[in-house]
Coordinates of C-alpha atoms in Angstrom, one line a residue:
M168 CA 105.9 32.2 56.8
S169 CA 108.9 29.6 56.4
N170 CA 109.0 28.1 53.3
L171 CA 108.6 24.3 53.7
R172 CA 110.2 21.8 51.4
L173 CA 109.1 18.2 50.9
S174 CA 112.5 16.9 51.4
D175 CA 112.6 18.5 55.0
L176 CA 109.4 16.2 56.2
W177 CA 111.2 13.1 57.5
F178 CA 108.1 10.7 56.9
L179 CA 108.4 11.6 53.0
D180 CA 111.9 10.4 52.6
L181 CA 111.6 6.7 51.8
G182 CA 113.0 7.0 48.3
N183 CA 116.4 8.6 49.7
H184 CA 117.5 5.8 52.0
Q185 CA 120.7 5.2 50.7
G186 CA 121.4 2.2 52.9
T187 CA 121.8 4.3 55.9
A188 CA 121.5 3.9 59.6
Q189 CA 119.4 6.9 60.3
W190 CA 116.8 5.4 57.8
K191 CA 117.1 1.9 59.2
M192 CA 116.2 3.5 62.7
N193 CA 113.4 5.2 61.1
L194 CA 112.0 2.0 59.4
A195 CA 112.5 0.0 62.6
E196 CA 110.6 2.6 64.8
R197 CA 107.6 2.9 62.1
L198 CA 107.3 -0.8 62.5
V199 CA 107.2 -0.8 66.3
R200 CA 104.7 2.0 66.1
V201 CA 102.6 0.2 63.5
I202 CA 102.4 -3.1 65.6
L203 CA 101.7 -1.0 68.7
C204 CA 98.7 0.5 66.8
A205 CA 97.4 -2.8 65.6
G206 CA 97.7 -4.4 69.0
F207 CA 95.9 -1.5 70.4
I208 CA 93.1 -1.4 68.1
A209 CA 92.9 -5.6 68.6
V210 CA 92.7 -4.6 72.3
L211 CA 89.8 -2.0 71.7
I212 CA 87.7 -4.3 69.6
V213 CA 88.1 -7.3 72.0
E214 CA 87.0 -4.8 74.7
V215 CA 84.1 -3.2 73.0
S216 CA 82.9 -6.7 72.0
L217 CA 82.9 -7.8 75.4
L218 CA 81.0 -4.9 76.6
I219 CA 78.1 -5.6 74.3
Q220 CA 78.2 -9.0 75.2
A221 CA 78.0 -8.2 78.8
L222 CA 75.0 -5.5 78.1
R223 CA 73.3 -8.2 76.2
I224 CA 73.4 -10.4 79.2
Y225 CA 71.8 -7.8 81.4
D226 CA 68.5 -7.2 78.8

C-alpha cells in the first residue's frame, strides 16, 4: 500500500498557488467545469419540468 500525502492531491493544493501558470490553469479548468456542470443541471431541470407539463396535458 503506497503512502498518500495530502500534498499529492492536486485538488487540495489551493493554498500553494504562488501565482504559477499551473495553478492558474487548474483554476481556469475548474471554473469551466463548474460552468459546464451548472449548465447541464439547468438543462436537466428544464427538461424534467417540460416532461412534467407534457404529462399533465395528457391526464
